[in-house]
Amino acid sequence: MRIRATVAAVSGALALTAFVAPAAHAAGTTTLAVTFSSVQVNGGKAVVVPATGSVKFSITYKVTHAASLKSSDFFTVPVIYHGSAIKSAEYGVAPSDLASCTSTSSTVESCKATLSAGHDDVVNSVAGTWQAGGIAFDKNGNPAVFANNLGKVSVQRLSKLTVNAAPEPVKKGRTVTVTGSLTRANWETNKYGGYAGQSVKLQFRKKGSSTYTTLKTVTSSSTGALKTTTTATVDGYYRYSFAGTSTTPAVSATGDYVDVQ
């Protein structure tokens, strides 16, 4: 499994694969009156993972427990995972440190944890919708509660978009050729590869304006390349803009200025 986590309070560091393995810590032999609620991942935004390195994000949640339980009797770990349940998930991420929790009553705690997702945690095929969940452990580190399907989170492949408008300068009424490239993270090669067959808007912003207007829509080639032409009318900026998909976030190129003479 590629679900990874370190929990400093339990034997220094434990992989989450050990948490979900049937024999790990005598799983299933301990019970805890603990429930999870109000789970929010990354403030409700997608978790966008680059081709190399990682991205940090937070999970906030509430824990309700029996009044007889003290904070020293258990601890909780939030996770995001791809699949129907934590125990069967092959890919997912958990925090490297214990969550920070504050008691709001004798039975309720508000918690927050920081997670880090990188290309080592994922493969291209699992980009899209993941689930949020949580695991509650007793004071000895035995997993006692697996809370599944506590909310959805989108895990996406970071996208990039370039643009180049030429010639610069250009005479009014002449043709401007606008090229560019739409790429996205390939988590398996650790590079950015062309995103083929995607609709991308060519937009223009007149000099002195703050608003882009769509001129036309083009489709990225098999290598993610973009190319089209338009007529030069006034000075301004050309850019490509991609609306995004379920696996890849929206992105707009930085406008390329063309002086019309």
mmCIF file of C-alpha atoms in Angstrom:
data_model
loop_
_atom_site.group_PDB
_atom_site.id
_atom_site.type_symbol
_atom_site.label_atom_id
_atom_site.label_comp_id
_atom_site.label_asym_id
_atom_site.label_seq_id
_atom_site.Cartn_x
_atom_site.Cartn_y
_atom_site.Cartn_z
ATOM 1 C CA MET A 1 0.000 0.000 0.000
ATOM 2 C CA ARG A 2 1.079 3.540 -0.693
ATOM 3 C CA ILE A 3 -0.844 5.032 2.195
ATOM 4 C CA ARG A 4 1.881 6.592 4.295
ATOM 5 C CA ALA A 5 1.921 8.172 7.724
ATOM 6 C CA THR A 6 4.157 8.658 10.683
ATOM 7 C CA VAL A 7 2.685 8.949 14.145
ATOM 8 C CA ALA A 8 5.279 10.216 16.569
ATOM 9 C CA ALA A 9 3.409 9.102 19.665
ATOM 10 C CA VAL A 10 3.373 5.441 18.683
ATOM 11 C CA SER A 11 6.700 3.614 18.487
ATOM 12 C CA GLY A 12 8.329 6.658 16.951
ATOM 13 C CA ALA A 13 6.922 6.192 13.438
ATOM 14 C CA LEU A 14 4.358 3.767 12.048
ATOM 15 C CA ALA A 15 3.260 3.261 8.451
ATOM 16 C CA LEU A 16 -0.471 3.406 7.878
ATOM 17 C CA THR A 17 -0.138 0.098 6.075
ATOM 18 C CA ALA A 18 0.533 -1.368 9.493
ATOM 19 C CA PHE A 19 -2.593 0.303 10.840
ATOM 20 C CA VAL A 20 -4.839 -1.438 8.344
ATOM 21 C CA ALA A 21 -3.148 -4.830 8.178
ATOM 22 C CA PRO A 22 -5.317 -7.519 9.803
ATOM 23 C CA ALA A 23 -2.697 -8.587 12.323
ATOM 24 C CA ALA A 24 -1.292 -5.177 13.119
ATOM 25 C CA HIS A 25 -1.553 -4.251 16.785
ATOM 26 C CA ALA A 26 -4.215 -6.897 17.256
ATOM 27 C CA ALA A 27 -6.589 -4.834 15.138
ATOM 28 C CA GLY A 28 -10.206 -5.379 15.979
ATOM 29 C CA THR A 29 -9.555 -6.444 19.555
ATOM 30 C CA THR A 30 -10.076 -2.941 20.926
ATOM 31 C CA THR A 31 -13.246 -0.866 20.901
ATOM 32 C CA LEU A 32 -13.605 2.866 21.449
ATOM 33 C CA ALA A 33 -16.702 5.023 21.680
ATOM 34 C CA VAL A 34 -15.329 7.585 19.208
ATOM 35 C CA THR A 35 -16.960 9.145 16.154
ATOM 36 C CA PHE A 36 -15.733 11.653 13.526
ATOM 37 C CA SER A 37 -17.714 14.547 12.034
ATOM 38 C CA SER A 38 -17.402 17.934 10.271
ATOM 39 C CA VAL A 39 -14.418 16.811 8.214
ATOM 40 C CA GLN A 40 -13.030 19.396 5.800
ATOM 41 C CA VAL A 41 -9.996 18.829 3.587
ATOM 42 C CA ASN A 42 -7.886 21.737 2.336
ATOM 43 C CA GLY A 43 -10.611 24.246 3.083
ATOM 44 C CA GLY A 44 -12.870 22.565 0.545
ATOM 45 C CA LYS A 45 -10.397 23.023 -2.328
ATOM 46 C CA ALA A 46 -8.778 20.355 -4.460
ATOM 47 C CA VAL A 47 -5.431 18.883 -3.478
ATOM 48 C CA VAL A 48 -3.216 19.547 -6.505
ATOM 49 C CA VAL A 49 -0.101 17.390 -6.633
ATOM 50 C CA PRO A 50 2.936 18.373 -8.767
ATOM 51 C CA ALA A 51 5.113 16.060 -10.867
ATOM 52 C CA THR A 52 7.924 16.316 -8.332
ATOM 53 C CA GLY A 53 7.952 17.394 -4.719
ATOM 54 C CA SER A 54 4.796 17.613 -2.665
ATOM 55 C CA VAL A 55 1.977 19.886 -1.564
ATOM 56 C CA LYS A 56 0.894 20.539 2.021
ATOM 57 C CA PHE A 57 -2.739 20.860 3.072
ATOM 58 C CA SER A 58 -4.811 20.661 6.229
ATOM 59 C CA ILE A 59 -7.709 18.585 7.489
ATOM 60 C CA THR A 60 -10.034 19.854 10.186
ATOM 61 C CA TYR A 61 -12.543 17.625 11.969
ATOM 62 C CA LYS A 62 -14.457 17.031 15.163
ATOM 63 C CA VAL A 63 -14.231 14.004 17.416
ATOM 64 C CA THR A 64 -17.045 12.993 19.766
ATOM 65 C CA HIS A 65 -16.198 10.468 22.453
ATOM 66 C CA ALA A 66 -17.718 8.878 25.517
ATOM 67 C CA ALA A 67 -17.584 11.049 28.631
ATOM 68 C CA SER A 68 -15.653 8.283 30.359
ATOM 69 C CA LEU A 69 -12.763 8.609 27.901
ATOM 70 C CA LYS A 70 -9.898 10.970 28.657
ATOM 71 C CA SER A 71 -7.696 12.556 26.013
ATOM 72 C CA SER A 72 -4.897 10.241 27.119
ATOM 73 C CA ASP A 73 -7.042 7.179 26.395
ATOM 74 C CA PHE A 74 -7.000 7.533 22.594
ATOM 75 C CA PHE A 75 -5.762 9.536 19.613
ATOM 76 C CA THR A 76 -7.066 10.053 16.097
ATOM 77 C CA VAL A 77 -5.525 10.192 12.639
ATOM 78 C CA PRO A 78 -7.355 11.726 9.637
ATOM 79 C CA VAL A 79 -6.682 10.264 6.187
ATOM 80 C CA ILE A 80 -7.626 10.756 2.572
ATOM 81 C CA TYR A 81 -7.749 7.643 0.417
ATOM 82 C CA HIS A 82 -8.735 6.328 -2.995
ATOM 83 C CA GLY A 83 -11.270 3.535 -2.806
ATOM 84 C CA SER A 84 -14.323 2.434 -0.889
ATOM 85 C CA ALA A 85 -12.730 1.965 2.550
ATOM 86 C CA ILE A 86 -9.520 2.765 4.406
ATOM 87 C CA LYS A 87 -8.649 -0.881 5.029
ATOM 88 C CA SER A 88 -8.803 -1.793 1.350
ATOM 89 C CA ALA A 89 -7.384 1.452 -0.048
ATOM 90 C CA GLU A 90 -4.166 1.098 -2.000
ATOM 91 C CA TYR A 91 -3.457 4.822 -2.224
ATOM 92 C CA GLY A 92 -3.883 7.536 0.335
ATOM 93 C CA VAL A 93 -2.220 10.005 2.671
ATOM 94 C CA ALA A 94 -2.187 10.570 6.424
ATOM 95 C CA PRO A 95 -0.372 13.191 8.523
ATOM 96 C CA SER A 96 3.229 12.856 9.642
ATOM 97 C CA ASP A 97 2.369 14.219 13.102
ATOM 98 C CA LEU A 98 -0.543 13.843 15.459
ATOM 99 C CA ALA A 99 -3.439 16.230 15.021
ATOM 100 C CA SER A 100 -3.733 19.243 17.275
ATOM 101 C CA CYS A 101 -7.001 18.930 19.205
ATOM 102 C CA THR A 102 -8.850 21.295 21.527
ATOM 103 C CA SER A 103 -11.649 20.165 23.836
ATOM 104 C CA THR A 104 -14.820 22.164 23.297
ATOM 105 C CA SER A 105 -16.808 20.150 25.831
ATOM 106 C CA SER A 106 -16.374 17.058 27.974
ATOM 107 C CA THR A 107 -17.134 14.867 24.942
ATOM 108 C CA VAL A 108 -16.133 16.876 21.871
ATOM 109 C CA GLU A 109 -12.750 17.875 20.438
ATOM 110 C CA SER A 110 -11.965 20.095 17.464
ATOM 111 C CA CYS A 111 -8.885 18.880 15.621
ATOM 112 C CA LYS A 112 -6.567 19.988 12.835
ATOM 113 C CA ALA A 113 -3.770 18.109 11.101
ATOM 114 C CA THR A 114 -1.316 18.953 8.326
ATOM 115 C CA LEU A 115 -0.719 16.447 5.534
ATOM 116 C CA SER A 116 1.703 16.340 2.624
ATOM 117 C CA ALA A 117 0.903 14.648 -0.687
ATOM 118 C CA GLY A 118 3.578 13.982 -3.281
ATOM 119 C CA HIS A 119 4.105 12.022 -6.472
ATOM 120 C CA ASP A 120 5.313 9.028 -4.435
ATOM 121 C CA ASP A 121 1.824 8.688 -2.925
ATOM 122 C CA VAL A 122 -0.101 8.428 -6.193
ATOM 123 C CA VAL A 123 -0.266 7.104 -9.748
ATOM 124 C CA ASN A 124 -1.954 8.827 -12.682
ATOM 125 C CA SER A 125 -4.964 6.516 -12.678
ATOM 126 C CA VAL A 126 -6.115 7.569 -9.198
ATOM 127 C CA ALA A 127 -6.443 11.282 -9.995
ATOM 128 C CA GLY A 128 -9.995 12.438 -9.308
ATOM 129 C CA THR A 129 -12.341 11.886 -6.395
ATOM 130 C CA TRP A 130 -10.969 10.547 -3.115
ATOM 131 C CA GLN A 131 -12.606 10.076 0.276
ATOM 132 C CA ALA A 132 -11.812 11.533 3.670
ATOM 133 C CA GLY A 133 -11.771 9.265 6.701
ATOM 134 C CA GLY A 134 -10.324 8.767 10.134
ATOM 135 C CA ILE A 135 -8.820 6.158 12.421
ATOM 136 C CA ALA A 136 -9.096 6.167 16.219
ATOM 137 C CA PHE A 137 -6.437 4.347 18.258
ATOM 138 C CA ASP A 138 -6.393 3.360 21.872
ATOM 139 C CA LYS A 139 -3.574 4.553 24.127
ATOM 140 C CA ASN A 140 -1.491 1.518 23.195
ATOM 141 C CA GLY A 141 -1.674 2.294 19.485
ATOM 142 C CA ASN A 142 -4.269 -0.331 18.581
ATOM 143 C CA PRO A 143 -6.585 0.791 15.741
ATOM 144 C CA ALA A 144 -10.114 0.561 17.091
ATOM 145 C CA VAL A 145 -12.296 2.707 14.817
ATOM 146 C CA PHE A 146 -12.119 3.057 11.032
ATOM 147 C CA ALA A 147 -14.430 5.860 9.901
ATOM 148 C CA ASN A 148 -14.960 5.756 6.134
ATOM 149 C CA ASN A 149 -16.588 8.092 3.597
ATOM 150 C CA LEU A 150 -16.606 11.247 5.718
ATOM 151 C CA GLY A 151 -16.446 13.539 2.703
ATOM 152 C CA LYS A 152 -15.074 13.808 -0.805
ATOM 153 C CA VAL A 153 -11.884 15.522 -1.928
ATOM 154 C CA SER A 154 -10.511 16.017 -5.412
ATOM 155 C CA VAL A 155 -6.870 14.990 -5.891
ATOM 156 C CA GLN A 156 -5.602 16.487 -9.154
ATOM 157 C CA ARG A 157 -2.538 16.541 -11.411
ATOM 158 C CA LEU A 158 -0.961 20.011 -11.497
ATOM 159 C CA SER A 159 -1.465 21.715 -14.869
ATOM 160 C CA LYS A 160 0.640 24.265 -16.746
ATOM 161 C CA LEU A 161 -0.215 26.458 -19.741
ATOM 162 C CA THR A 162 2.033 28.605 -21.944
ATOM 163 C CA VAL A 163 1.382 31.138 -24.694
ATOM 164 C CA ASN A 164 3.360 33.007 -27.348
ATOM 165 C CA ALA A 165 1.858 35.521 -29.751
ATOM 166 C CA ALA A 166 3.845 36.582 -32.842
ATOM 167 C CA PRO A 167 4.971 38.627 -34.628
ATOM 168 C CA GLU A 168 5.721 41.385 -32.139
ATOM 169 C CA PRO A 169 5.126 44.149 -33.133
ATOM 170 C CA VAL A 170 2.526 43.607 -35.851
ATOM 171 C CA LYS A 171 0.737 45.892 -38.273
ATOM 172 C CA LYS A 172 -2.962 46.484 -37.730
ATOM 173 C CA GLY A 173 -5.083 44.068 -39.757
ATOM 174 C CA ARG A 174 -2.318 41.507 -40.072
ATOM 175 C CA THR A 175 -2.401 37.965 -38.711
ATOM 176 C CA VAL A 176 -1.200 37.105 -35.228
ATOM 177 C CA THR A 177 -0.209 33.475 -34.664
ATOM 178 C CA VAL A 178 -0.725 32.280 -31.106
ATOM 179 C CA THR A 179 1.002 29.096 -29.963
ATOM 180 C CA GLY A 180 1.202 27.428 -26.597
ATOM 181 C CA SER A 181 1.192 24.163 -24.687
ATOM 182 C CA LEU A 182 -1.100 22.534 -22.127
ATOM 183 C CA THR A 183 0.700 20.063 -19.871
ATOM 184 C CA ARG A 184 0.008 18.324 -16.590
ATOM 185 C CA ALA A 185 1.926 16.361 -13.995
ATOM 186 C CA ASN A 186 2.752 12.766 -14.773
ATOM 187 C CA TRP A 187 3.195 11.240 -11.326
ATOM 188 C CA GLU A 188 4.865 8.147 -12.746
ATOM 189 C CA THR A 189 7.586 9.830 -14.845
ATOM 190 C CA ASN A 190 7.922 12.871 -12.555
ATOM 191 C CA LYS A 191 7.629 15.135 -15.584
ATOM 192 C CA TYR A 192 4.951 17.275 -17.236
ATOM 193 C CA GLY A 193 3.342 15.737 -20.302
ATOM 194 C CA GLY A 194 0.985 17.094 -22.943
ATOM 195 C CA TYR A 195 -2.732 17.010 -22.141
ATOM 196 C CA ALA A 196 -4.312 15.968 -25.430
ATOM 197 C CA GLY A 197 -7.760 16.664 -26.834
ATOM 198 C CA GLN A 198 -8.693 19.438 -24.422
ATOM 199 C CA SER A 199 -10.735 22.538 -25.230
ATOM 200 C CA VAL A 200 -8.726 25.675 -24.500
ATOM 201 C CA LYS A 201 -9.904 29.261 -24.956
ATOM 202 C CA LEU A 202 -7.862 31.924 -26.710
ATOM 203 C CA GLN A 203 -8.531 35.176 -24.895
ATOM 204 C CA PHE A 204 -7.562 38.828 -25.434
ATOM 205 C CA ARG A 205 -7.246 41.766 -23.055
ATOM 206 C CA LYS A 206 -7.002 45.247 -24.522
ATOM 207 C CA LYS A 207 -4.195 47.433 -23.196
ATOM 208 C CA GLY A 208 -5.506 49.407 -20.212
ATOM 209 C CA SER A 209 -8.302 46.901 -19.521
ATOM 210 C CA SER A 210 -8.463 44.289 -16.751
ATOM 211 C CA THR A 211 -10.892 41.945 -18.515
ATOM 212 C CA TYR A 212 -10.140 39.129 -20.928
ATOM 213 C CA THR A 213 -12.583 38.327 -23.751
ATOM 214 C CA THR A 214 -12.720 34.912 -25.424
ATOM 215 C CA LEU A 215 -11.908 35.027 -29.134
ATOM 216 C CA LYS A 216 -12.175 31.340 -30.010
ATOM 217 C CA THR A 217 -11.738 27.815 -28.650
ATOM 218 C CA VAL A 218 -8.997 25.469 -29.855
ATOM 219 C CA THR A 219 -8.221 21.822 -29.101
ATOM 220 C CA SER A 220 -4.862 20.677 -27.787
ATOM 221 C CA SER A 221 -2.932 18.259 -30.009
ATOM 222 C CA SER A 222 -1.717 14.800 -29.083
ATOM 223 C CA THR A 223 1.297 16.477 -27.457
ATOM 224 C CA GLY A 224 -0.721 19.215 -25.762
ATOM 225 C CA ALA A 225 0.331 21.816 -28.338
ATOM 226 C CA LEU A 226 -1.933 24.754 -29.142
ATOM 227 C CA LYS A 227 -1.928 26.893 -32.277
ATOM 228 C CA THR A 228 -4.346 29.293 -33.915
ATOM 229 C CA THR A 229 -4.464 32.672 -35.631
ATOM 230 C CA THR A 230 -6.360 35.905 -35.140
ATOM 231 C CA THR A 231 -6.374 39.410 -36.613
ATOM 232 C CA ALA A 232 -4.441 42.212 -34.937
ATOM 233 C CA THR A 233 -6.664 45.179 -34.094
ATOM 234 C CA VAL A 234 -5.316 46.994 -31.021
ATOM 235 C CA ASP A 235 -2.467 46.691 -28.520
ATOM 236 C CA GLY A 236 -3.099 44.066 -25.893
ATOM 237 C CA TYR A 237 -2.428 40.712 -24.295
ATOM 238 C CA TYR A 238 -3.201 37.235 -25.642
ATOM 239 C CA ARG A 239 -3.509 34.207 -23.416
ATOM 240 C CA TYR A 240 -4.817 30.658 -23.382
ATOM 241 C CA SER A 241 -7.223 29.597 -20.628
ATOM 242 C CA PHE A 242 -8.171 26.035 -19.642
ATOM 243 C CA ALA A 243 -11.324 25.376 -17.594
ATOM 244 C CA GLY A 244 -10.003 22.167 -16.008
ATOM 245 C CA THR A 245 -11.361 18.641 -15.632
ATOM 246 C CA SER A 246 -12.079 16.313 -12.731
ATOM 247 C CA THR A 247 -8.443 15.173 -12.731
ATOM 248 C CA THR A 248 -6.706 18.410 -13.694
ATOM 249 C CA PRO A 249 -7.208 21.955 -12.334
ATOM 250 C CA ALA A 250 -8.054 25.063 -14.334
ATOM 251 C CA VAL A 251 -5.121 27.176 -15.451
ATOM 252 C CA SER A 252 -4.544 30.348 -17.471
ATOM 253 C CA ALA A 253 -1.313 31.403 -19.132
ATOM 254 C CA THR A 254 0.264 34.754 -18.375
ATOM 255 C CA GLY A 255 -0.784 37.145 -21.116
ATOM 256 C CA ASP A 256 1.679 37.819 -23.971
ATOM 257 C CA TYR A 257 1.669 41.479 -25.064
ATOM 258 C CA VAL A 258 1.524 42.417 -28.735
ATOM 259 C CA ASP A 259 2.141 45.968 -29.956
ATOM 260 C CA VAL A 260 -0.102 46.822 -32.935
ATOM 261 C CA GLN A 261 1.267 49.534 -35.228
#
